Coordinates of N, CA and C in Angstrom, one line a residue:
X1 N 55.1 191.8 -47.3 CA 54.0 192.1 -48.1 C 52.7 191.5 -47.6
X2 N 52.0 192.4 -47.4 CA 50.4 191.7 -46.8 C 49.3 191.4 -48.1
X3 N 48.5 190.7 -48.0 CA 48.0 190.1 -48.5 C 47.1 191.0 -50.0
X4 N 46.8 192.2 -49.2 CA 46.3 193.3 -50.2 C 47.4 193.5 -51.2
X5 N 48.4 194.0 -50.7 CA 49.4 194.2 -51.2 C 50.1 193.8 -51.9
X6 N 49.7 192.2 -52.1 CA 50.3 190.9 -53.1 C 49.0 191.1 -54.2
X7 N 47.8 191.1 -53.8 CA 47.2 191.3 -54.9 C 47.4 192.4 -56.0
X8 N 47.4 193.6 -55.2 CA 47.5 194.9 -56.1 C 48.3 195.0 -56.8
X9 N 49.6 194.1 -56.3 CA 51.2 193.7 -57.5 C 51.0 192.8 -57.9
X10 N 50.1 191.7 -58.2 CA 49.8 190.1 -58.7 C 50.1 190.4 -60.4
X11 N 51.1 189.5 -60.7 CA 51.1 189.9 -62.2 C 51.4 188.6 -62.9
X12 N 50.9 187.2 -61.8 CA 50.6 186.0 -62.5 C 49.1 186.0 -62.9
X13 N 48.6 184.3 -62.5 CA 47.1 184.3 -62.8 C 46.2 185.5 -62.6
X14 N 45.4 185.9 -62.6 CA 44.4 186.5 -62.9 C 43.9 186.3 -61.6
X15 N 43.2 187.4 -60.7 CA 42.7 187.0 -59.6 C 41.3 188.5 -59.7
X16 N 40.3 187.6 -58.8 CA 39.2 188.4 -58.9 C 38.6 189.4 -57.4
X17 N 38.8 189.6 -57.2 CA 38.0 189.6 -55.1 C 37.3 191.4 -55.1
X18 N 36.6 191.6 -54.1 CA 36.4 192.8 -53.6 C 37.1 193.2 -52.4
X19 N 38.1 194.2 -52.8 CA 39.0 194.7 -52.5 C 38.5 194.8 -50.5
X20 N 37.1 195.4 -50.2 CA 36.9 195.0 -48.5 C 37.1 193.3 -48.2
X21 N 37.2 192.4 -49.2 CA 37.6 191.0 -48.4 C 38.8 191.1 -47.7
X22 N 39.7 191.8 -48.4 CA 41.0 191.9 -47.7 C 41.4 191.3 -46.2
X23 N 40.6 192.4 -45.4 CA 41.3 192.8 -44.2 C 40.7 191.3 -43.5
X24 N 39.6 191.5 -43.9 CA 38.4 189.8 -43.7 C 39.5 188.5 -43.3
X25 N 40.0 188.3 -44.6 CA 40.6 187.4 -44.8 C 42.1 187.1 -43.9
X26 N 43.0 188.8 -43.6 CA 44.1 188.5 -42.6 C 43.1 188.4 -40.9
X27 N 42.3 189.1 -41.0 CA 41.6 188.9 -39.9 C 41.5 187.3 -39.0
X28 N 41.1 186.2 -39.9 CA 40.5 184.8 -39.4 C 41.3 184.1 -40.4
X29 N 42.7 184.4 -40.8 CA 43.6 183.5 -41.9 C 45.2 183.7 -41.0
X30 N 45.0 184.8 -40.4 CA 47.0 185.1 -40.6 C 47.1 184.0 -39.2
X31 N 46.1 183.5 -38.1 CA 46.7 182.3 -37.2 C 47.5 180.9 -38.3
X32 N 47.3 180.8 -39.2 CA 47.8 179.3 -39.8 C 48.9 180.0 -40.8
X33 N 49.5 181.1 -40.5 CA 50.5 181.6 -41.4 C 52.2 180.3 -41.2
X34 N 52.7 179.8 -42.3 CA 53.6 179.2 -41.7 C 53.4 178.2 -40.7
X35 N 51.9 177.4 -41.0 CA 51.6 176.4 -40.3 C 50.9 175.2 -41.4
X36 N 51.0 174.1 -40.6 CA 51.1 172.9 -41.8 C 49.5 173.4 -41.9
X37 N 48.6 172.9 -43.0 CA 47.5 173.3 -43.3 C 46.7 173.0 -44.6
X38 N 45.8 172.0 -44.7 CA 45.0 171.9 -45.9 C 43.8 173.2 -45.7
X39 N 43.8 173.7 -46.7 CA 43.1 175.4 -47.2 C 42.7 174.5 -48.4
X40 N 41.1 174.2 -48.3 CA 40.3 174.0 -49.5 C 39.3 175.2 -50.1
X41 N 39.6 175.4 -51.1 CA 39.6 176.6 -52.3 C 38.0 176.0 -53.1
X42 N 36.8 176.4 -53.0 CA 35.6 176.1 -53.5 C 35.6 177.0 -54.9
X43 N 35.9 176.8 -56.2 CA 36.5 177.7 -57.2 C 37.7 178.1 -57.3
X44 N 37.8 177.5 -58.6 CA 39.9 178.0 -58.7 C 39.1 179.2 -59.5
X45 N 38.6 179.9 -60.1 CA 38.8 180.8 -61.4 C 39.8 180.6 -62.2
X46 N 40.3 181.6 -62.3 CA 41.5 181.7 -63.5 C 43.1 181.2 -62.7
X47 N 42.7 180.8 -61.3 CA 44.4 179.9 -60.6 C 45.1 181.2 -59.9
X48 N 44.8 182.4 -59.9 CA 45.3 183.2 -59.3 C 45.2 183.1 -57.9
X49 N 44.4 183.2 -57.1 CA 43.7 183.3 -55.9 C 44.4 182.0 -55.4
X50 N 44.6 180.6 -56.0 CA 45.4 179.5 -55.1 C 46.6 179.9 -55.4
X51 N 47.7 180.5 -56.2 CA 48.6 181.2 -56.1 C 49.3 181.9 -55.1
X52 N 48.3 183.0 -55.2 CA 48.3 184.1 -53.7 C 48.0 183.4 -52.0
X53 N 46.9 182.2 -52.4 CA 47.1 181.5 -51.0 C 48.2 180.8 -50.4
X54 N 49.2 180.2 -51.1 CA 50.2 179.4 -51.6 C 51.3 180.6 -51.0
X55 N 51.3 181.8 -51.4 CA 52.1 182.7 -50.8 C 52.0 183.2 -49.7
X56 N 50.6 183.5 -49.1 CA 50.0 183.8 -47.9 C 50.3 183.2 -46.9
X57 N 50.0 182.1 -47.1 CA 50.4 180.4 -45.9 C 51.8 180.3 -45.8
X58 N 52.4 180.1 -47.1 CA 54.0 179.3 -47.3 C 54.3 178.1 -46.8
X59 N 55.5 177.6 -47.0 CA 55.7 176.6 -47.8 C 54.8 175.0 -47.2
X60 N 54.9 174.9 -45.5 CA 53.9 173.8 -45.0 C 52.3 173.9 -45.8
X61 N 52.0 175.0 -46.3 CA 50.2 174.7 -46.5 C 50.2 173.7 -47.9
X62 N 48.8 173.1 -47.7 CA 48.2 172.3 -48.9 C 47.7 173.3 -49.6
X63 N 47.1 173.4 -50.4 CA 46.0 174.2 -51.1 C 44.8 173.4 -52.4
X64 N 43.7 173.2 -51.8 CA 43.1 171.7 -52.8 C 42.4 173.0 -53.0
X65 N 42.2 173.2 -54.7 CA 41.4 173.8 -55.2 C 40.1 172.8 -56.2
X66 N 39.2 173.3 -56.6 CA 37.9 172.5 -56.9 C 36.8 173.2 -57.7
X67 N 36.8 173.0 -58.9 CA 36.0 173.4 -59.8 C 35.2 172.3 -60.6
X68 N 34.3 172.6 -61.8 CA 33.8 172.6 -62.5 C 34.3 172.1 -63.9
X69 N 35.0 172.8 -64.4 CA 35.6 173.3 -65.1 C 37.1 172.5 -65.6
X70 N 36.8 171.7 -66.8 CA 38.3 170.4 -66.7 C 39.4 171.5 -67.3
X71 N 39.9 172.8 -67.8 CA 40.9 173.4 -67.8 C 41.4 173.6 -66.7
X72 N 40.7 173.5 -65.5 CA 41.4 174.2 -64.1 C 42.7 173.6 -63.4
X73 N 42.4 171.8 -64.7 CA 43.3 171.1 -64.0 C 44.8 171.5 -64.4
X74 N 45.2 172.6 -65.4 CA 46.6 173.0 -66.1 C 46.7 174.0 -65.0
X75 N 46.1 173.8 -63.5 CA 46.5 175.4 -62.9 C 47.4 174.8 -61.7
X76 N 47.2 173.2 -61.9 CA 48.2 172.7 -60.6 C 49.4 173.1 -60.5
X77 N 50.3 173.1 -59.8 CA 51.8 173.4 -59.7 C 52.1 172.7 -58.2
X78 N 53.4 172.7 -57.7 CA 53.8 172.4 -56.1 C 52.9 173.3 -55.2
X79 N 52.3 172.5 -54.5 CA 51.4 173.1 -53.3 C 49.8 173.0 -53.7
X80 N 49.9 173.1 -54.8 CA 48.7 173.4 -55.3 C 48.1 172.1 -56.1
X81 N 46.7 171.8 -55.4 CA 46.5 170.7 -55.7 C 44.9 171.2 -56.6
X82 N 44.4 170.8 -57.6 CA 43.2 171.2 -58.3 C 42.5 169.8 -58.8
X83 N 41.4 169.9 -58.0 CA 40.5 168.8 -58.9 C 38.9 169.0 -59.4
X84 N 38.5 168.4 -60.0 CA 37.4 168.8 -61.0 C 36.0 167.9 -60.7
X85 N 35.0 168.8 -60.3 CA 34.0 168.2 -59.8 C 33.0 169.7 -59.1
X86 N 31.8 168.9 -58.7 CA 31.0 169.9 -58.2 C 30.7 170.3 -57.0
X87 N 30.6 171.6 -56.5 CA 30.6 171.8 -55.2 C 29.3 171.1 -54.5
X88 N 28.3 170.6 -55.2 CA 26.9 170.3 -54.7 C 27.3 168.4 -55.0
X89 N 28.0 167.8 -55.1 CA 28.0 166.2 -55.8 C 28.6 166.3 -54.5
X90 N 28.2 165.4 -53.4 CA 28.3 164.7 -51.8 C 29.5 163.9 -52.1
X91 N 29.4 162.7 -53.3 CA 30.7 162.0 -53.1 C 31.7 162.2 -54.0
X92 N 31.8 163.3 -54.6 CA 33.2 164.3 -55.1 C 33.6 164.7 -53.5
X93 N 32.9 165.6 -52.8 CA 33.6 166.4 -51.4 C 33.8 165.1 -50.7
X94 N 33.3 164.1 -50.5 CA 34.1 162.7 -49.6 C 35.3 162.5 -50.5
X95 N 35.5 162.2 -51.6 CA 36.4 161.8 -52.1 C 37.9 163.1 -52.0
X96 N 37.4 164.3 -51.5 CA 38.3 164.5 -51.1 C 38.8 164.8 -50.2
X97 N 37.9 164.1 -49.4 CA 37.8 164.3 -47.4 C 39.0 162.6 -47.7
X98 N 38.8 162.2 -48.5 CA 39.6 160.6 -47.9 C 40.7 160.9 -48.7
X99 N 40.9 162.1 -49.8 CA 42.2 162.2 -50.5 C 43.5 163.0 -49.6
X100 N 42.8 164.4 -48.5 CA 43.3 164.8 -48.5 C 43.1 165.4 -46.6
X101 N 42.3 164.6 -46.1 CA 41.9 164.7 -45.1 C 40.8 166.1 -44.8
X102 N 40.5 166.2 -43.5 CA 39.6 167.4 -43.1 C 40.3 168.8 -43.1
X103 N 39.5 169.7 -43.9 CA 40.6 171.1 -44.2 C 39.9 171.5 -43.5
X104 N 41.1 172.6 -42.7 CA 41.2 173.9 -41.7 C 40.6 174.8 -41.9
X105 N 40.8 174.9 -43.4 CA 39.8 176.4 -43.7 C 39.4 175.9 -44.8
X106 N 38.0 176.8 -45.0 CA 37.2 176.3 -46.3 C 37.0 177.4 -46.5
X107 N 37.2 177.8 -48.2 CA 36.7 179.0 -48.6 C 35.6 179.0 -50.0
X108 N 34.4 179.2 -49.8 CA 33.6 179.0 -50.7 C 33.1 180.4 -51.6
X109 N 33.7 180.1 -53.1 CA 33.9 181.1 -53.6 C 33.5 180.8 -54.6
X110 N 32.4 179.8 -55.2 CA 32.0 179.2 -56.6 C 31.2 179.4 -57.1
X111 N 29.9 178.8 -57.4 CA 29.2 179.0 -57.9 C 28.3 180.0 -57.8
X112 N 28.2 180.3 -56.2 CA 27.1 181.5 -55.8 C 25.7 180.9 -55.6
X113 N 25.7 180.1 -56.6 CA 24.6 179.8 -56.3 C 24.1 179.3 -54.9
X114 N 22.5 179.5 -54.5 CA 22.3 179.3 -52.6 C 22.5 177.6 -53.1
X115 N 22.0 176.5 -53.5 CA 21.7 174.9 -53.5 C 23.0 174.8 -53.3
X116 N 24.0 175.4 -53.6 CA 25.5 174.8 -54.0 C 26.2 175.0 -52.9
X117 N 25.6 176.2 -52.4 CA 26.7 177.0 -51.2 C 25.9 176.1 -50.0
X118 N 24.7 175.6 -50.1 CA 23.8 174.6 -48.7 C 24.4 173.4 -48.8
X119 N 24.5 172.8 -50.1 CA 24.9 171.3 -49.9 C 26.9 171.6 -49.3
X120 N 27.4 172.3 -50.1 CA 29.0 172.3 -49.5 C 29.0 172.3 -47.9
X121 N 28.2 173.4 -47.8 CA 28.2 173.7 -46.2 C 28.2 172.5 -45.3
X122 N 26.4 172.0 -45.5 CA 26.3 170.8 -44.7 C 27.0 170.2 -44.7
X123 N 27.6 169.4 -46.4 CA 28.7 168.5 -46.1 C 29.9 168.5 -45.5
X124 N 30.6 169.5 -45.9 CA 31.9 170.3 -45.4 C 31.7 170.3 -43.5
X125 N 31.1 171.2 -43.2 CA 31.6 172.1 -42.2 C 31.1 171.0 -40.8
X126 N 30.2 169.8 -40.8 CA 31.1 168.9 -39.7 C 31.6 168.1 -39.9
X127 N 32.9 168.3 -41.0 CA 33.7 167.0 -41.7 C 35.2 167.9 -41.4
X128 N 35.0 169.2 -41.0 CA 36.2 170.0 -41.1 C 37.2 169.2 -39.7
X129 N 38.8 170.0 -39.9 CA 38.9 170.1 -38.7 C 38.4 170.5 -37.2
X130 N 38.7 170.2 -35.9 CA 38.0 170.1 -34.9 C 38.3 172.1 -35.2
X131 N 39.4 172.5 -35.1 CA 39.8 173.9 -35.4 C 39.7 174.4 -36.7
X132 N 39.0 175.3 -36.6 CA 38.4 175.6 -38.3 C 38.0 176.6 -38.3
X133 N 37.9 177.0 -39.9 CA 37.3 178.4 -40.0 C 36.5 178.2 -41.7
X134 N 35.6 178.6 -41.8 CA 34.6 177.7 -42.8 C 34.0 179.8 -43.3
X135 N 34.4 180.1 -44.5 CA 34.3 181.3 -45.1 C 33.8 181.4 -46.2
X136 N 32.4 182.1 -46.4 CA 31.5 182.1 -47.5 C 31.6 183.8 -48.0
X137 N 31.6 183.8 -49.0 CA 31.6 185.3 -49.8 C 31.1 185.1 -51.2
X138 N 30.7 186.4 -51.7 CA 30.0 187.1 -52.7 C 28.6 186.8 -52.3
X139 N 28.0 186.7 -51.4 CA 26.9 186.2 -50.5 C 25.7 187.2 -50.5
X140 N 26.3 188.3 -51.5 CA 24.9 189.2 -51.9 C 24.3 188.9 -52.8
X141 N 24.8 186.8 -53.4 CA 24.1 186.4 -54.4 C 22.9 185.7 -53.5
X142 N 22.5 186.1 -52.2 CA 21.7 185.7 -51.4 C 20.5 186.2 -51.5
X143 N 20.7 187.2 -51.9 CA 18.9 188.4 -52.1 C 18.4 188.3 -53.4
X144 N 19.4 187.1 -54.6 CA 18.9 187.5 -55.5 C 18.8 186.1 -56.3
X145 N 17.1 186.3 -56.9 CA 16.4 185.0 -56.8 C 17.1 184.4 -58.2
X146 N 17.8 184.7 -58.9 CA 18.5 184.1 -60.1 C 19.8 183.2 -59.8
X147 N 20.0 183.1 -58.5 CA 20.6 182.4 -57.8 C 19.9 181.8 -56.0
X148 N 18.5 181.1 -56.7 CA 18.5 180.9 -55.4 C 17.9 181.4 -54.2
X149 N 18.1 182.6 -54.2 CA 17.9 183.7 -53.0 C 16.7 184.5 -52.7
X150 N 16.8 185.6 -52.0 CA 15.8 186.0 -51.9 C 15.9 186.5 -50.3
X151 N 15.1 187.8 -50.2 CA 15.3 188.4 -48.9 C 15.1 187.5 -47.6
X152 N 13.7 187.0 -48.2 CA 13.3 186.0 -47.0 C 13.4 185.0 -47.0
X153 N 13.8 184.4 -48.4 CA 14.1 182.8 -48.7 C 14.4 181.6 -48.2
X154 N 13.7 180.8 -47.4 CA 14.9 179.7 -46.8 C 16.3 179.1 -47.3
X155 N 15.9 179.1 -48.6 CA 16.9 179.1 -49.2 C 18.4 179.4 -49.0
X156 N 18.2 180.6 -48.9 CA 19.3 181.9 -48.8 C 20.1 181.5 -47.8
X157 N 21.5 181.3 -48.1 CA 22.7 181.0 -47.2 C 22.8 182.2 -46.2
X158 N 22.3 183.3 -46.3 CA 22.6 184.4 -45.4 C 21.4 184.1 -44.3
X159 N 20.2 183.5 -45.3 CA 19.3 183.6 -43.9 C 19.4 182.8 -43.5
X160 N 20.0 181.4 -43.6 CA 20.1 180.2 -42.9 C 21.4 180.7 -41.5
X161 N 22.4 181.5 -42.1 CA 23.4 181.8 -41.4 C 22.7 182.3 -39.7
X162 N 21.5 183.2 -40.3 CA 21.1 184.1 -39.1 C 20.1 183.0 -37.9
X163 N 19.5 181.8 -38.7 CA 19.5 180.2 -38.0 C 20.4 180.0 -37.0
X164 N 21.6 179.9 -37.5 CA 22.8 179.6 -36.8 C 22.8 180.1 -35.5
X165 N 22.7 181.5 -36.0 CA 22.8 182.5 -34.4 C 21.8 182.0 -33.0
X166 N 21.0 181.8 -33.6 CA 19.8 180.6 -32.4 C 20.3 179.3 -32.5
X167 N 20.8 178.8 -33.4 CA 20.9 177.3 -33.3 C 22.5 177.5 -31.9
X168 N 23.2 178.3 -32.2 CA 24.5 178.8 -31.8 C 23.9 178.7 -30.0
X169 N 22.8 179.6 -29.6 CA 22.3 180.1 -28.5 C 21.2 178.5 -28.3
X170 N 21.5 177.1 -28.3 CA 20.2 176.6 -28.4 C 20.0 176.5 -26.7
X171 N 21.2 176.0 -26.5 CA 21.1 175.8 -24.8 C 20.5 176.9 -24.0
X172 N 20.6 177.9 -24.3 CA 20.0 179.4 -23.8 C 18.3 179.5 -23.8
X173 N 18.0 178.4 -24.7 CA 16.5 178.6 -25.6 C 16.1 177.8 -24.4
X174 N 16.4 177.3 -23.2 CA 15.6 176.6 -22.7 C 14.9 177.0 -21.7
X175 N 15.3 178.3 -21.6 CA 14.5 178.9 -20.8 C 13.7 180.0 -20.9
X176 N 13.3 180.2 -22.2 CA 12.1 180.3 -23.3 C 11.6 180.2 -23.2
X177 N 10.3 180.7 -24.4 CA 8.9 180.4 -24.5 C 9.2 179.2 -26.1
X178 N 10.1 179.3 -26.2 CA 10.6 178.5 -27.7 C 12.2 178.2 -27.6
X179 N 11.9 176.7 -27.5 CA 12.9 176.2 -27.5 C 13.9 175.7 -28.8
X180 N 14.7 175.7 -29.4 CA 15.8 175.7 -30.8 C 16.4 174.5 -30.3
X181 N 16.6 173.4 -30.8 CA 17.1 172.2 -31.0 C 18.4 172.5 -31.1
X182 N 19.4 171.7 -30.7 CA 20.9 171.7 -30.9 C 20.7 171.1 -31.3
X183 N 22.2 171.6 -32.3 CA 22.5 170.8 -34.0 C 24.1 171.0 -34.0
X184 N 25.1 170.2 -34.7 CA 26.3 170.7 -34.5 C 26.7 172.2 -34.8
X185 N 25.9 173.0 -35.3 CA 26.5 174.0 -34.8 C 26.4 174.7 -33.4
X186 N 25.4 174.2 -32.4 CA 25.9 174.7 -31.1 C 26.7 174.4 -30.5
X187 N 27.1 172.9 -30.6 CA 28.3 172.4 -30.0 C 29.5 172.6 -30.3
X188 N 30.1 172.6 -31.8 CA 31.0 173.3 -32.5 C 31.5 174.7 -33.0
X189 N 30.3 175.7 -32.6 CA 30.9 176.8 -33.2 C 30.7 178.1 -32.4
X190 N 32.0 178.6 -32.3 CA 32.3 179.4 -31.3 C 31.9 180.8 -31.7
X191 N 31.9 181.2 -33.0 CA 31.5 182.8 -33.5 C 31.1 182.4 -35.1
X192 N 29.8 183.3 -35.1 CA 30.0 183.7 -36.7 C 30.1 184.8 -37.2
X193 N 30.7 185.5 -38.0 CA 31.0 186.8 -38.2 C 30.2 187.3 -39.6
X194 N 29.0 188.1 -39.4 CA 28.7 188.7 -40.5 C 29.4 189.8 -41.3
X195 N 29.6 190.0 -42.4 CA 30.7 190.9 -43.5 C 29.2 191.2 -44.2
X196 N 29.6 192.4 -44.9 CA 29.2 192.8 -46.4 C 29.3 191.1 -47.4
X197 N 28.5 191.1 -47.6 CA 29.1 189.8 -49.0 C 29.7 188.5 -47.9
X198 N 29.7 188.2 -46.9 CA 30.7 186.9 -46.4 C 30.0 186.9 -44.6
X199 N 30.5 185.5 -44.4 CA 29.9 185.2 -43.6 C 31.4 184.0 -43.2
X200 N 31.4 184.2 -42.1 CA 32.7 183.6 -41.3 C 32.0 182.6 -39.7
X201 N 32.5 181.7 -40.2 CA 32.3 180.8 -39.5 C 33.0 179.8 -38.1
X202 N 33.2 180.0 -37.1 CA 34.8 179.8 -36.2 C 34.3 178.4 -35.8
X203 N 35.1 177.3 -35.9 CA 34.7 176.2 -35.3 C 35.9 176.1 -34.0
X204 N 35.6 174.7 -33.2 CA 36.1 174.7 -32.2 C 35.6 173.3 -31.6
X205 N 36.3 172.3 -31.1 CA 35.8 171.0 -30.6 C 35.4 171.1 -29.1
X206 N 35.5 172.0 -28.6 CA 35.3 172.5 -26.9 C 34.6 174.3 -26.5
X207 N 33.6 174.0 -26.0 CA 33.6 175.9 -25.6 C 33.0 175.6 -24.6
X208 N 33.8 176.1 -23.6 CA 33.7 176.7 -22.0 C 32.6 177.5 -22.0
X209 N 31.4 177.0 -21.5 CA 30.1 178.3 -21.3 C 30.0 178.2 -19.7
X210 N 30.9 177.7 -19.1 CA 30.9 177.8 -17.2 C 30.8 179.2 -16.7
X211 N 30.3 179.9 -16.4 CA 30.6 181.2 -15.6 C 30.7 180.5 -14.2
X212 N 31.7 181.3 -14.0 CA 32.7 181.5 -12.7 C 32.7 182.8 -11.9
X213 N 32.9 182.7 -10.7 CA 32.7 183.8 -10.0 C 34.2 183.9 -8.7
X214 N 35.4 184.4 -9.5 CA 36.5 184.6 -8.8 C 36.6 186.1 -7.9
X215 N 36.9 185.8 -6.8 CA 36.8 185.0 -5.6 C 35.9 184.7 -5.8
X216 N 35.4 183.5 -4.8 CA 34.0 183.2 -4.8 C 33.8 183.8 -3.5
X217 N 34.5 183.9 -2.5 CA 33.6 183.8 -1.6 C 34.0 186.1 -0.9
X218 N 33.2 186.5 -1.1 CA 33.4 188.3 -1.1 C 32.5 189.1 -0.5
X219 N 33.1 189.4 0.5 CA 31.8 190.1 1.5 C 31.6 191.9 0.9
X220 N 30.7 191.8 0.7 CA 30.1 193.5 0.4 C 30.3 194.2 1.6

């Protein structure tokens, strides 16, 4: 059963998504299938969704979920770890960088709000594993200023994302008329993938930018 497929039959907790996350999700998730794995959950909602993660992974994954919200903590079970705090409070996310170590995949699915979704990020995403995958959605709460946002907003996690793509290229900028500072995302991240609503983020502790010219040596 694939992951769509588990939701469309889900007849425990309650789970919310837009149905295009789907393929998103087996796309940059099914490598850690049946592999040991802390998967931090930014919003339990109603406990479904760390449920379904819990089945998606199997039996080696962690799953630290993190809300708001002090009911969320009746949604713990085996595998599933839930604690209560805010996505935007720096020493809640350390407290659970020392509880539970640097998670593999981050999925930020909470508040929406842009303040909340910038401070997780920063904090999070050079605290992750060296291999990682750092995943933002409902991100069309980016255009809209009741959260934050806004087309052109600095603010805006989607426009900061499109930052990345230069910060990504900084080494490139040097031979420019404008040069982009490297930041750990050029040294750390190997792709980011824009979606409808999400924004995928690929980390990596090494990227090979050597061009090579095999043979070298080739007479025309």
């Amino acid at each position: 059963m694939n992951l769509y497929t588990y939701f469309l039959n889900n007849t425990g907790r309650q789970i919310i998504k837009y149905a295009h996350y789907f393929p998103i999700y087996e796309r940059y998730f099914s490598q850690y299938i049946n592999r040991p794995l802390t998967f931090l959950e930014i919003g339990t909602g109603h406990g479904g969704s760390s449920q379904m993660w819990k089945y998606y992974f199997g039996p080696m994954a962690r799953i630290v979920s993190i809300d708001i919200r002090p009911e969320c903590k009746s949604y713990e079970e085996e595998q599933i770890n839930v604690r209560i705090g805010s996505q935007s409070d720096r020493q809640f996310l350390q407290s659970l960088l020392d509880e539970f170590g640097p998670p593999d995949i981050v999925l930020d699915d909470g508040s929406h709000h842009n303040s909340d979704i910038n401070v997780s990020f920063d904090y999070l995403y050079p605290r992750m594993a060296p291999h990682g995958v750092y995943l933002a959605e409902d991100l069309n709460g980016s255009y809209w200023p009741q959260l934050g946002g806004g087309l052109r907003s600095e603010n805006s996690f989607i426009n900061r994302c499109k930052g990345f793509v230069d910060e990504m290229h900084a080494k490139s900028t040097a031979y420019g008329d404008e040069i982009v500072p490297e930041t750990h995302i050029t040294n750390t991240t190997s792709a980011i993938h824009f979606y409808d609503s999400v924004v995928v983020l690929e980390k990596t502790p090494y990227i090979n930018k050597t061009m090579l010219m095999i043979p070298e040596n080739t007479k025309t």
